[in-house]
mmCIF file with all atom_site columns, C-alpha atoms in Angstrom:
data_model
loop_
_atom_site.group_PDB
_atom_site.id
_atom_site.type_symbol
_atom_site.label_atom_id
_atom_site.label_alt_id
_atom_site.label_comp_id
_atom_site.label_asym_id
_atom_site.label_entity_id
_atom_site.label_seq_id
_atom_site.pdbx_PDB_ins_code
_atom_site.Cartn_x
_atom_site.Cartn_y
_atom_site.Cartn_z
_atom_site.occupancy
_atom_site.B_iso_or_equiv
_atom_site.pdbx_formal_charge
_atom_site.auth_seq_id
_atom_site.auth_comp_id
_atom_site.auth_asym_id
_atom_site.auth_atom_id
_atom_site.pdbx_PDB_model_num
ATOM 1   C CA . UNK N 1 1   ? 163.195 -36.822 -27.700 1.00 76.00 ? 1   UNK N CA 1
ATOM 2   C CA . UNK N 1 2   ? 164.170 -36.703 -31.326 1.00 84.00 ? 2   UNK N CA 1
ATOM 3   C CA . UNK N 1 3   ? 162.915 -33.650 -33.172 1.00 92.00 ? 3   UNK N CA 1
ATOM 4   C CA . UNK N 1 4   ? 163.676 -31.394 -36.091 1.00 96.00 ? 4   UNK N CA 1
ATOM 5   C CA . UNK N 1 5   ? 162.899 -27.698 -36.238 1.00 97.00 ? 5   UNK N CA 1
ATOM 6   C CA . UNK N 1 6   ? 162.673 -25.733 -39.438 1.00 98.00 ? 6   UNK N CA 1
ATOM 7   C CA . UNK N 1 7   ? 161.999 -22.215 -38.223 1.00 97.00 ? 7   UNK N CA 1
ATOM 8   C CA . UNK N 1 8   ? 160.973 -20.766 -41.583 1.00 96.00 ? 8   UNK N CA 1
ATOM 9   C CA . UNK N 1 9   ? 157.621 -21.949 -42.936 1.00 96.00 ? 9   UNK N CA 1
ATOM 10  C CA . UNK N 1 10  ? 157.968 -19.894 -46.128 1.00 96.00 ? 10  UNK N CA 1
ATOM 11  C CA . UNK N 1 11  ? 160.972 -18.297 -47.792 1.00 97.00 ? 11  UNK N CA 1
ATOM 12  C CA . UNK N 1 12  ? 160.946 -16.152 -50.912 1.00 97.00 ? 12  UNK N CA 1
ATOM 13  C CA . UNK N 1 13  ? 164.080 -15.407 -52.901 1.00 97.00 ? 13  UNK N CA 1
ATOM 14  C CA . UNK N 1 14  ? 164.741 -13.937 -56.309 1.00 97.00 ? 14  UNK N CA 1
ATOM 15  C CA . UNK N 1 15  ? 165.983 -16.164 -59.081 1.00 97.00 ? 15  UNK N CA 1
ATOM 16  C CA . UNK N 1 16  ? 169.775 -16.108 -59.105 1.00 97.00 ? 16  UNK N CA 1
ATOM 17  C CA . UNK N 1 17  ? 170.038 -15.149 -55.452 1.00 97.00 ? 17  UNK N CA 1
ATOM 18  C CA . UNK N 1 18  ? 171.663 -17.307 -52.814 1.00 97.00 ? 18  UNK N CA 1
ATOM 19  C CA . UNK N 1 19  ? 169.623 -19.471 -50.479 1.00 97.00 ? 19  UNK N CA 1
ATOM 20  C CA . UNK N 1 20  ? 169.987 -20.782 -46.963 1.00 98.00 ? 20  UNK N CA 1
ATOM 21  C CA . UNK N 1 21  ? 167.321 -22.929 -45.300 1.00 98.00 ? 21  UNK N CA 1
ATOM 22  C CA . UNK N 1 22  ? 167.709 -23.440 -41.575 1.00 98.00 ? 22  UNK N CA 1
ATOM 23  C CA . UNK N 1 23  ? 167.411 -26.709 -39.707 1.00 98.00 ? 23  UNK N CA 1
ATOM 24  C CA . UNK N 1 24  ? 168.015 -27.512 -36.053 1.00 97.00 ? 24  UNK N CA 1
ATOM 25  C CA . UNK N 1 25  ? 167.750 -30.972 -34.608 1.00 95.00 ? 25  UNK N CA 1
ATOM 26  C CA . UNK N 1 26  ? 167.521 -32.592 -31.220 1.00 91.00 ? 26  UNK N CA 1
ATOM 27  C CA . UNK N 1 27  ? 168.960 -36.061 -30.924 1.00 86.00 ? 27  UNK N CA 1
ATOM 28  C CA . UNK N 1 28  ? 170.644 -37.930 -28.114 1.00 75.00 ? 28  UNK N CA 1
ATOM 29  C CA . UNK N 1 29  ? 173.339 -39.629 -30.131 1.00 76.00 ? 29  UNK N CA 1
ATOM 30  C CA . UNK N 1 30  ? 175.263 -39.025 -33.318 1.00 79.00 ? 30  UNK N CA 1
ATOM 31  C CA . UNK N 1 31  ? 172.598 -38.095 -35.829 1.00 87.00 ? 31  UNK N CA 1
ATOM 32  C CA . UNK N 1 32  ? 172.181 -39.104 -39.412 1.00 90.00 ? 32  UNK N CA 1
ATOM 33  C CA . UNK N 1 33  ? 170.878 -36.015 -41.215 1.00 93.00 ? 33  UNK N CA 1
ATOM 34  C CA . UNK N 1 34  ? 168.992 -35.603 -44.452 1.00 94.00 ? 34  UNK N CA 1
ATOM 35  C CA . UNK N 1 35  ? 167.476 -32.963 -46.686 1.00 97.00 ? 35  UNK N CA 1
ATOM 36  C CA . UNK N 1 36  ? 164.586 -33.982 -48.941 1.00 97.00 ? 36  UNK N CA 1
ATOM 37  C CA . UNK N 1 37  ? 162.702 -31.932 -51.527 1.00 97.00 ? 37  UNK N CA 1
ATOM 38  C CA . UNK N 1 38  ? 159.046 -32.381 -52.445 1.00 95.00 ? 38  UNK N CA 1
ATOM 39  C CA . UNK N 1 39  ? 157.551 -30.787 -55.534 1.00 90.00 ? 39  UNK N CA 1
ATOM 40  C CA . UNK N 1 40  ? 153.777 -30.674 -56.113 1.00 81.00 ? 40  UNK N CA 1
ATOM 41  C CA . UNK N 1 41  ? 152.567 -34.084 -57.205 1.00 75.00 ? 41  UNK N CA 1
ATOM 42  C CA . UNK N 1 42  ? 156.016 -35.571 -56.760 1.00 79.00 ? 42  UNK N CA 1
ATOM 43  C CA . UNK N 1 43  ? 157.427 -37.885 -54.171 1.00 84.00 ? 43  UNK N CA 1
ATOM 44  C CA . UNK N 1 44  ? 160.149 -36.948 -51.741 1.00 93.00 ? 44  UNK N CA 1
ATOM 45  C CA . UNK N 1 45  ? 163.574 -36.791 -53.346 1.00 94.00 ? 45  UNK N CA 1
ATOM 46  C CA . UNK N 1 46  ? 166.784 -36.987 -51.350 1.00 94.00 ? 46  UNK N CA 1
ATOM 47  C CA . UNK N 1 47  ? 169.015 -33.951 -51.902 1.00 96.00 ? 47  UNK N CA 1
ATOM 48  C CA . UNK N 1 48  ? 171.855 -34.956 -49.605 1.00 95.00 ? 48  UNK N CA 1
ATOM 49  C CA . UNK N 1 49  ? 172.706 -36.811 -46.425 1.00 93.00 ? 49  UNK N CA 1
ATOM 50  C CA . UNK N 1 50  ? 175.290 -36.665 -43.644 1.00 92.00 ? 50  UNK N CA 1
ATOM 51  C CA . UNK N 1 51  ? 176.407 -39.796 -41.876 1.00 87.00 ? 51  UNK N CA 1
ATOM 52  C CA . UNK N 1 52  ? 179.969 -39.029 -40.811 1.00 84.00 ? 52  UNK N CA 1
ATOM 53  C CA . UNK N 1 53  ? 183.194 -37.468 -42.023 1.00 86.00 ? 53  UNK N CA 1
ATOM 54  C CA . UNK N 1 54  ? 183.418 -34.138 -43.756 1.00 88.00 ? 54  UNK N CA 1
ATOM 55  C CA . UNK N 1 55  ? 180.844 -31.808 -42.229 1.00 91.00 ? 55  UNK N CA 1
ATOM 56  C CA . UNK N 1 56  ? 180.215 -30.031 -45.537 1.00 96.00 ? 56  UNK N CA 1
ATOM 57  C CA . UNK N 1 57  ? 178.098 -32.295 -47.692 1.00 96.00 ? 57  UNK N CA 1
ATOM 58  C CA . UNK N 1 58  ? 177.481 -31.877 -51.393 1.00 97.00 ? 58  UNK N CA 1
ATOM 59  C CA . UNK N 1 59  ? 174.198 -32.966 -52.896 1.00 96.00 ? 59  UNK N CA 1
ATOM 60  C CA . UNK N 1 60  ? 172.310 -32.984 -56.132 1.00 96.00 ? 60  UNK N CA 1
ATOM 61  C CA . UNK N 1 61  ? 171.076 -29.925 -58.020 1.00 94.00 ? 61  UNK N CA 1
ATOM 62  C CA . UNK N 1 62  ? 173.911 -27.755 -56.670 1.00 96.00 ? 62  UNK N CA 1
ATOM 63  C CA . UNK N 1 63  ? 172.822 -27.944 -53.025 1.00 98.00 ? 63  UNK N CA 1
ATOM 64  C CA . UNK N 1 64  ? 175.133 -28.327 -50.054 1.00 98.00 ? 64  UNK N CA 1
ATOM 65  C CA . UNK N 1 65  ? 174.647 -28.526 -46.312 1.00 98.00 ? 65  UNK N CA 1
ATOM 66  C CA . UNK N 1 66  ? 176.915 -28.066 -43.339 1.00 96.00 ? 66  UNK N CA 1
ATOM 67  C CA . UNK N 1 67  ? 176.671 -30.089 -40.142 1.00 95.00 ? 67  UNK N CA 1
ATOM 68  C CA . UNK N 1 68  ? 177.526 -28.039 -37.056 1.00 94.00 ? 68  UNK N CA 1
ATOM 69  C CA . UNK N 1 69  ? 177.420 -30.253 -33.992 1.00 91.00 ? 69  UNK N CA 1
ATOM 70  C CA . UNK N 1 70  ? 177.937 -27.353 -31.568 1.00 92.00 ? 70  UNK N CA 1
ATOM 71  C CA . UNK N 1 71  ? 174.858 -25.614 -32.906 1.00 94.00 ? 71  UNK N CA 1
ATOM 72  C CA . UNK N 1 72  ? 172.823 -28.778 -33.598 1.00 93.00 ? 72  UNK N CA 1
ATOM 73  C CA . UNK N 1 73  ? 172.254 -27.416 -37.072 1.00 96.00 ? 73  UNK N CA 1
ATOM 74  C CA . UNK N 1 74  ? 172.273 -28.748 -40.606 1.00 97.00 ? 74  UNK N CA 1
ATOM 75  C CA . UNK N 1 75  ? 171.513 -25.776 -42.867 1.00 98.00 ? 75  UNK N CA 1
ATOM 76  C CA . UNK N 1 76  ? 170.951 -26.191 -46.575 1.00 98.00 ? 76  UNK N CA 1
ATOM 77  C CA . UNK N 1 77  ? 172.531 -23.756 -49.022 1.00 98.00 ? 77  UNK N CA 1
ATOM 78  C CA . UNK N 1 78  ? 172.613 -23.029 -52.703 1.00 98.00 ? 78  UNK N CA 1
ATOM 79  C CA . UNK N 1 79  ? 174.656 -20.194 -54.248 1.00 97.00 ? 79  UNK N CA 1
ATOM 80  C CA . UNK N 1 80  ? 172.179 -19.342 -57.014 1.00 97.00 ? 80  UNK N CA 1
ATOM 81  C CA . UNK N 1 81  ? 168.591 -20.557 -57.138 1.00 97.00 ? 81  UNK N CA 1
ATOM 82  C CA . UNK N 1 82  ? 166.642 -21.405 -60.268 1.00 96.00 ? 82  UNK N CA 1
ATOM 83  C CA . UNK N 1 83  ? 162.888 -21.120 -60.765 1.00 95.00 ? 83  UNK N CA 1
ATOM 84  C CA . UNK N 1 84  ? 162.714 -24.916 -60.794 1.00 94.00 ? 84  UNK N CA 1
ATOM 85  C CA . UNK N 1 85  ? 163.916 -24.983 -57.172 1.00 96.00 ? 85  UNK N CA 1
ATOM 86  C CA . UNK N 1 86  ? 160.501 -23.795 -55.987 1.00 96.00 ? 86  UNK N CA 1
ATOM 87  C CA . UNK N 1 87  ? 159.283 -26.652 -53.789 1.00 96.00 ? 87  UNK N CA 1
ATOM 88  C CA . UNK N 1 88  ? 158.965 -27.758 -50.188 1.00 97.00 ? 88  UNK N CA 1
ATOM 89  C CA . UNK N 1 89  ? 162.151 -28.733 -48.401 1.00 98.00 ? 89  UNK N CA 1
ATOM 90  C CA . UNK N 1 90  ? 162.304 -31.088 -45.453 1.00 98.00 ? 90  UNK N CA 1
ATOM 91  C CA . UNK N 1 91  ? 165.142 -31.590 -43.020 1.00 97.00 ? 91  UNK N CA 1
ATOM 92  C CA . UNK N 1 92  ? 165.184 -34.959 -41.261 1.00 95.00 ? 92  UNK N CA 1
ATOM 93  C CA . UNK N 1 93  ? 167.132 -36.925 -38.668 1.00 92.00 ? 93  UNK N CA 1
ATOM 94  C CA . UNK N 1 94  ? 167.647 -40.630 -38.116 1.00 88.00 ? 94  UNK N CA 1
ATOM 95  C CA . UNK N 1 95  ? 169.487 -42.754 -35.608 1.00 77.00 ? 95  UNK N CA 1
ATOM 96  C CA . UNK N 1 96  ? 171.397 -44.942 -37.990 1.00 73.00 ? 96  UNK N CA 1
ATOM 97  C CA . UNK N 1 97  ? 171.448 -45.901 -41.625 1.00 63.00 ? 97  UNK N CA 1
ATOM 98  C CA . UNK N 1 98  ? 168.301 -47.996 -41.385 1.00 67.00 ? 98  UNK N CA 1
ATOM 99  C CA . UNK N 1 99  ? 166.312 -46.156 -38.768 1.00 79.00 ? 99  UNK N CA 1
ATOM 100 C CA . UNK N 1 100 ? 163.016 -44.414 -39.260 1.00 87.00 ? 100 UNK N CA 1
ATOM 101 C CA . UNK N 1 101 ? 163.380 -40.767 -40.191 1.00 90.00 ? 101 UNK N CA 1
ATOM 102 C CA . UNK N 1 102 ? 161.989 -37.887 -38.155 1.00 93.00 ? 102 UNK N CA 1
ATOM 103 C CA . UNK N 1 103 ? 161.046 -34.995 -40.409 1.00 96.00 ? 103 UNK N CA 1
ATOM 104 C CA . UNK N 1 104 ? 160.692 -31.299 -39.767 1.00 97.00 ? 104 UNK N CA 1
ATOM 105 C CA . UNK N 1 105 ? 157.541 -29.480 -40.824 1.00 96.00 ? 105 UNK N CA 1
ATOM 106 C CA . UNK N 1 106 ? 159.155 -28.197 -43.975 1.00 97.00 ? 106 UNK N CA 1
ATOM 107 C CA . UNK N 1 107 ? 160.039 -24.877 -45.571 1.00 98.00 ? 107 UNK N CA 1
ATOM 108 C CA . UNK N 1 108 ? 158.215 -23.832 -48.694 1.00 97.00 ? 108 UNK N CA 1
ATOM 109 C CA . UNK N 1 109 ? 160.522 -22.015 -51.106 1.00 97.00 ? 109 UNK N CA 1
ATOM 110 C CA . UNK N 1 110 ? 159.087 -19.434 -53.494 1.00 97.00 ? 110 UNK N CA 1
ATOM 111 C CA . UNK N 1 111 ? 161.172 -18.013 -56.341 1.00 96.00 ? 111 UNK N CA 1
ATOM 112 C CA . UNK N 1 112 ? 160.598 -14.514 -57.715 1.00 95.00 ? 112 UNK N CA 1
ATOM 113 C CA . UNK N 1 113 ? 161.385 -14.052 -61.413 1.00 90.00 ? 113 UNK N CA 1
ATOM 114 C CA . UNK A 2 1   ? 165.241 -49.930 -61.079 1.00 54.00 ? 1   UNK A CA 1
ATOM 115 C CA . UNK A 2 2   ? 161.740 -48.606 -61.578 1.00 76.00 ? 2   UNK A CA 1
ATOM 116 C CA . UNK A 2 3   ? 161.444 -46.843 -58.240 1.00 92.00 ? 3   UNK A CA 1
ATOM 117 C CA . UNK A 2 4   ? 158.900 -47.265 -55.483 1.00 95.00 ? 4   UNK A CA 1
ATOM 118 C CA . UNK A 2 5   ? 155.333 -47.463 -56.735 1.00 95.00 ? 5   UNK A CA 1
ATOM 119 C CA . UNK A 2 6   ? 152.101 -46.985 -54.821 1.00 97.00 ? 6   UNK A CA 1
ATOM 120 C CA . UNK A 2 7   ? 148.549 -47.815 -55.733 1.00 97.00 ? 7   UNK A CA 1
ATOM 121 C CA . UNK A 2 8   ? 146.112 -46.174 -55.849 1.00 97.00 ? 8   UNK A CA 1
ATOM 122 C CA . UNK A 2 9   ? 147.420 -42.635 -56.166 1.00 95.00 ? 9   UNK A CA 1
ATOM 123 C CA . UNK A 2 10  ? 144.141 -41.191 -54.923 1.00 97.00 ? 10  UNK A CA 1
ATOM 124 C CA . UNK A 2 11  ? 141.327 -42.640 -52.857 1.00 98.00 ? 11  UNK A CA 1
ATOM 125 C CA . UNK A 2 12  ? 138.058 -41.039 -51.781 1.00 98.00 ? 12  UNK A CA 1
ATOM 126 C CA . UNK A 2 13  ? 135.978 -42.979 -49.310 1.00 98.00 ? 13  UNK A CA 1
ATOM 127 C CA . UNK A 2 14  ? 133.135 -42.468 -46.897 1.00 97.00 ? 14  UNK A CA 1
ATOM 128 C CA . UNK A 2 15  ? 133.617 -42.497 -43.162 1.00 97.00 ? 15  UNK A CA 1
ATOM 129 C CA . UNK A 2 16  ? 133.392 -45.999 -41.788 1.00 97.00 ? 16  UNK A CA 1
ATOM 130 C CA . UNK A 2 17  ? 134.589 -47.763 -44.921 1.00 98.00 ? 17  UNK A CA 1
ATOM 131 C CA . UNK A 2 18  ? 137.769 -49.846 -45.102 1.00 98.00 ? 18  UNK A CA 1
ATOM 132 C CA . UNK A 2 19  ? 140.586 -48.965 -47.486 1.00 98.00 ? 19  UNK A CA 1
ATOM 133 C CA . UNK A 2 20  ? 143.749 -50.775 -48.530 1.00 98.00 ? 20  UNK A CA 1
ATOM 134 C CA . UNK A 2 21  ? 146.843 -49.297 -50.098 1.00 98.00 ? 21  UNK A CA 1
ATOM 135 C CA . UNK A 2 22  ? 149.649 -51.128 -51.835 1.00 98.00 ? 22  UNK A CA 1
ATOM 136 C CA . UNK A 2 23  ? 153.345 -50.342 -52.024 1.00 98.00 ? 23  UNK A CA 1
ATOM 137 C CA . UNK A 2 24  ? 155.851 -52.012 -54.327 1.00 97.00 ? 24  UNK A CA 1
ATOM 138 C CA . UNK A 2 25  ? 159.394 -51.243 -53.215 1.00 96.00 ? 25  UNK A CA 1
ATOM 139 C CA . UNK A 2 26  ? 162.527 -51.184 -55.306 1.00 94.00 ? 26  UNK A CA 1
ATOM 140 C CA . UNK A 2 27  ? 163.385 -54.804 -55.956 1.00 91.00 ? 27  UNK A CA 1
ATOM 141 C CA . UNK A 2 28  ? 165.825 -56.380 -53.490 1.00 86.00 ? 28  UNK A CA 1
ATOM 142 C CA . UNK A 2 29  ? 165.289 -53.622 -50.925 1.00 91.00 ? 29  UNK A CA 1
ATOM 143 C CA . UNK A 2 30  ? 165.077 -55.234 -47.501 1.00 90.00 ? 30  UNK A CA 1
ATOM 144 C CA . UNK A 2 31  ? 163.497 -52.359 -45.624 1.00 92.00 ? 31  UNK A CA 1
ATOM 145 C CA . UNK A 2 32  ? 160.065 -50.919 -46.307 1.00 95.00 ? 32  UNK A CA 1
ATOM 146 C CA . UNK A 2 33  ? 158.634 -47.939 -44.425 1.00 95.00 ? 33  UNK A CA 1
ATOM 147 C CA . UNK A 2 34  ? 155.219 -46.325 -44.199 1.00 97.00 ? 34  UNK A CA 1
ATOM 148 C CA . UNK A 2 35  ? 154.790 -42.652 -43.362 1.00 97.00 ? 35  UNK A CA 1
ATOM 149 C CA . UNK A 2 36  ? 151.775 -40.359 -43.181 1.00 97.00 ? 36  UNK A CA 1
ATOM 150 C CA . UNK A 2 37  ? 151.811 -36.706 -44.211 1.00 96.00 ? 37  UNK A CA 1
ATOM 151 C CA . UNK A 2 38  ? 149.035 -34.284 -43.385 1.00 95.00 ? 38  UNK A CA 1
ATOM 152 C CA . UNK A 2 39  ? 148.654 -30.823 -44.862 1.00 90.00 ? 39  UNK A CA 1
ATOM 153 C CA . UNK A 2 40  ? 151.363 -28.434 -43.754 1.00 88.00 ? 40  UNK A CA 1
ATOM 154 C CA . UNK A 2 41  ? 153.333 -31.109 -41.917 1.00 92.00 ? 41  UNK A CA 1
ATOM 155 C CA . UNK A 2 42  ? 156.320 -33.266 -42.614 1.00 94.00 ? 42  UNK A CA 1
ATOM 156 C CA . UNK A 2 43  ? 155.931 -37.005 -43.019 1.00 96.00 ? 43  UNK A CA 1
ATOM 157 C CA . UNK A 2 44  ? 155.408 -38.941 -39.788 1.00 96.00 ? 44  UNK A CA 1
ATOM 158 C CA . UNK A 2 45  ? 156.657 -42.470 -39.318 1.00 95.00 ? 45  UNK A CA 1
ATOM 159 C CA . UNK A 2 46  ? 154.025 -45.209 -39.042 1.00 96.00 ? 46  UNK A CA 1
ATOM 160 C CA . UNK A 2 47  ? 155.801 -48.553 -39.302 1.00 96.00 ? 47  UNK A CA 1
ATOM 161 C CA . UNK A 2 48  ? 158.574 -50.438 -41.025 1.00 94.00 ? 48  UNK A CA 1
ATOM 162 C CA . UNK A 2 49  ? 159.484 -53.918 -42.154 1.00 94.00 ? 49  UNK A CA 1
ATOM 163 C CA . UNK A 2 50  ? 162.702 -55.770 -42.649 1.00 91.00 ? 50  UNK A CA 1
ATOM 164 C CA . UNK A 2 51  ? 161.853 -58.401 -45.208 1.00 92.00 ? 51  UNK A CA 1
ATOM 165 C CA . UNK A 2 52  ? 158.513 -59.790 -43.963 1.00 93.00 ? 52  UNK A CA 1
ATOM 166 C CA . UNK A 2 53  ? 159.027 -58.909 -40.298 1.00 93.00 ? 53  UNK A CA 1
ATOM 167 C CA . UNK A 2 54  ? 157.335 -55.797 -38.927 1.00 93.00 ? 54  UNK A CA 1
ATOM 168 C CA . UNK A 2 55  ? 159.982 -54.343 -36.642 1.00 91.00 ? 55  UNK A CA 1
ATOM 169 C CA . UNK A 2 56  ? 158.451 -51.166 -35.264 1.00 90.00 ? 56  UNK A CA 1
ATOM 170 C CA . UNK A 2 57  ? 155.074 -49.490 -35.082 1.00 92.00 ? 57  UNK A CA 1
ATOM 171 C CA . UNK A 2 58  ? 154.438 -45.893 -34.146 1.00 92.00 ? 58  UNK A CA 1
ATOM 172 C CA . UNK A 2 59  ? 151.845 -44.997 -31.534 1.00 89.00 ? 59  UNK A CA 1
ATOM 173 C CA . UNK A 2 60  ? 150.166 -43.185 -34.444 1.00 84.00 ? 60  UNK A CA 1
ATOM 174 C CA . UNK A 2 61  ? 149.222 -46.603 -35.789 1.00 87.00 ? 61  UNK A CA 1
ATOM 175 C CA . UNK A 2 62  ? 145.950 -47.234 -33.994 1.00 90.00 ? 62  UNK A CA 1
ATOM 176 C CA . UNK A 2 63  ? 144.219 -50.597 -33.857 1.00 93.00 ? 63  UNK A CA 1
ATOM 177 C CA . UNK A 2 64  ? 142.317 -49.663 -36.996 1.00 96.00 ? 64  UNK A CA 1
ATOM 178 C CA . UNK A 2 65  ? 145.552 -49.721 -38.988 1.00 96.00 ? 65  UNK A CA 1
ATOM 179 C CA . UNK A 2 66  ? 147.307 -52.876 -40.084 1.00 96.00 ? 66  UNK A CA 1
ATOM 180 C CA . UNK A 2 67  ? 150.269 -53.358 -42.359 1.00 96.00 ? 67  UNK A CA 1
ATOM 181 C CA . UNK A 2 68  ? 151.654 -56.494 -43.910 1.00 96.00 ? 68  UNK A CA 1
ATOM 182 C CA . UNK A 2 69  ? 154.534 -57.535 -46.093 1.00 96.00 ? 69  UNK A CA 1
ATOM 183 C CA . UNK A 2 70  ? 153.743 -61.209 -46.536 1.00 91.00 ? 70  UNK A CA 1
ATOM 184 C CA . UNK A 2 71  ? 156.543 -62.317 -48.836 1.00 87.00 ? 71  UNK A CA 1
ATOM 185 C CA . UNK A 2 72  ? 159.045 -59.632 -48.109 1.00 86.00 ? 72  UNK A CA 1
ATOM 186 C CA . UNK A 2 73  ? 158.266 -57.830 -51.334 1.00 91.00 ? 73  UNK A CA 1
ATOM 187 C CA . UNK A 2 74  ? 155.181 -55.610 -51.676 1.00 96.00 ? 74  UNK A CA 1
ATOM 188 C CA . UNK A 2 75  ? 153.352 -54.272 -48.642 1.00 98.00 ? 75  UNK A CA 1
ATOM 189 C CA . UNK A 2 76  ? 149.751 -53.349 -47.893 1.00 98.00 ? 76  UNK A CA 1
ATOM 190 C CA . UNK A 2 77  ? 148.409 -50.816 -45.426 1.00 98.00 ? 77  UNK A CA 1
ATOM 191 C CA . UNK A 2 78  ? 144.786 -51.267 -44.424 1.00 97.00 ? 78  UNK A CA 1
ATOM 192 C CA . UNK A 2 79  ? 142.681 -48.773 -42.532 1.00 97.00 ? 79  UNK A CA 1
ATOM 193 C CA . UNK A 2 80  ? 139.455 -50.099 -41.076 1.00 97.00 ? 80  UNK A CA 1
ATOM 194 C CA . UNK A 2 81  ? 136.447 -47.953 -40.216 1.00 97.00 ? 81  UNK A CA 1
ATOM 195 C CA . UNK A 2 82  ? 138.026 -44.840 -41.672 1.00 97.00 ? 82  UNK A CA 1
ATOM 196 C CA . UNK A 2 83  ? 137.604 -41.505 -39.916 1.00 96.00 ? 83  UNK A CA 1
ATOM 197 C CA . UNK A 2 84  ? 137.897 -37.994 -41.312 1.00 96.00 ? 84  UNK A CA 1
ATOM 198 C CA . UNK A 2 85  ? 141.126 -37.589 -39.379 1.00 95.00 ? 85  UNK A CA 1
ATOM 199 C CA . UNK A 2 86  ? 142.666 -40.344 -41.500 1.00 97.00 ? 86  UNK A CA 1
ATOM 200 C CA . UNK A 2 87  ? 142.660 -38.016 -44.513 1.00 97.00 ? 87  UNK A CA 1
ATOM 201 C CA . UNK A 2 88  ? 146.303 -37.635 -45.452 1.00 97.00 ? 88  UNK A CA 1
ATOM 202 C CA . UNK A 2 89  ? 149.002 -38.624 -47.910 1.00 96.00 ? 89  UNK A CA 1
ATOM 203 C CA . UNK A 2 90  ? 150.330 -42.094 -47.167 1.00 97.00 ? 90  UNK A CA 1
ATOM 204 C CA . UNK A 2 91  ? 153.928 -42.485 -48.250 1.00 97.00 ? 91  UNK A CA 1
ATOM 205 C CA . UNK A 2 92  ? 155.934 -45.639 -48.715 1.00 97.00 ? 92  UNK A CA 1
ATOM 206 C CA . UNK A 2 93  ? 159.708 -45.812 -48.850 1.00 95.00 ? 93  UNK A CA 1
ATOM 207 C CA . UNK A 2 94  ? 162.228 -48.585 -49.263 1.00 94.00 ? 94  UNK A CA 1
ATOM 208 C CA . UNK A 2 95  ? 165.913 -48.991 -48.636 1.00 91.00 ? 95  UNK A CA 1
ATOM 209 C CA . UNK A 2 96  ? 168.672 -51.519 -48.880 1.00 87.00 ? 96  UNK A CA 1
ATOM 210 C CA . UNK A 2 97  ? 169.758 -52.649 -45.444 1.00 75.00 ? 97  UNK A CA 1
ATOM 211 C CA . UNK A 2 98  ? 172.638 -50.441 -44.304 1.00 71.00 ? 98  UNK A CA 1
ATOM 212 C CA . UNK A 2 99  ? 172.335 -48.464 -47.496 1.00 66.00 ? 99  UNK A CA 1
ATOM 213 C CA . UNK A 2 100 ? 171.222 -45.398 -45.635 1.00 72.00 ? 100 UNK A CA 1
ATOM 214 C CA . UNK A 2 101 ? 168.938 -43.919 -48.257 1.00 87.00 ? 101 UNK A CA 1
ATOM 215 C CA . UNK A 2 102 ? 165.183 -44.248 -48.202 1.00 91.00 ? 102 UNK A CA 1
ATOM 216 C CA . UNK A 2 103 ? 163.581 -43.926 -51.618 1.00 92.00 ? 103 UNK A CA 1
ATOM 217 C CA . UNK A 2 104 ? 160.036 -42.637 -51.492 1.00 94.00 ? 104 UNK A CA 1
ATOM 218 C CA . UNK A 2 105 ? 157.078 -43.459 -53.675 1.00 95.00 ? 105 UNK A CA 1
ATOM 219 C CA . UNK A 2 106 ? 154.630 -40.836 -54.992 1.00 94.00 ? 106 UNK A CA 1
ATOM 220 C CA . UNK A 2 107 ? 152.168 -41.509 -52.191 1.00 95.00 ? 107 UNK A CA 1
ATOM 221 C CA . UNK A 2 108 ? 148.483 -42.348 -51.927 1.00 97.00 ? 108 UNK A CA 1
ATOM 222 C CA . UNK A 2 109 ? 146.270 -39.390 -51.111 1.00 96.00 ? 109 UNK A CA 1
ATOM 223 C CA . UNK A 2 110 ? 143.280 -40.429 -48.998 1.00 98.00 ? 110 UNK A CA 1
ATOM 224 C CA . UNK A 2 111 ? 140.206 -38.276 -48.513 1.00 98.00 ? 111 UNK A CA 1
ATOM 225 C CA . UNK A 2 112 ? 137.599 -39.472 -46.043 1.00 98.00 ? 112 UNK A CA 1
ATOM 226 C CA . UNK A 2 113 ? 134.223 -37.784 -46.445 1.00 96.00 ? 113 UNK A CA 1
#
């Protein structure tokens, strides 16, 4: 069965520190992987996506993610977080470009000043 | 491109009443998706359309739920005889066929009293 696991419900980091949000997926075929961000009162915004090719994917707002097939992981990273990055982050998997997306439960990111 | 819009943004209703939500996708997007998000969870897939055809429905979509996209443009999601368990954020997304990116609307938050 398709599933996404985000093991950290909450993460707190200091402003300027580096960030890594973990994501593991279970999918029977080649996955299409996504990271979305949701701020309070805002819709889901796509940060980045992996379909094929280079396993290190660059996204918006300085985020990147690395697809590791052997570990079934797609972790999100940012070298230096800003207070405006405080939000909920969702990892998701799909079967092809047009398929429904299966989301993880999310990781809420808190930023300390 | 004005983005995906949803109406209403908030809805409070009494148990047993019917409610209808509307989603206007990005123009020319072939695919339209409905998701439901409850507190502390990631969005869960409900159904999706390609043009006016409803291609897949989740088992989450009970008989009380019906979705339409009559002219392949906007879509409506109706819930009949609402229950307290229907309280959630209902999200709509659209994409261009084979485009690979689903663009989400701001959602309709439903509270069933």
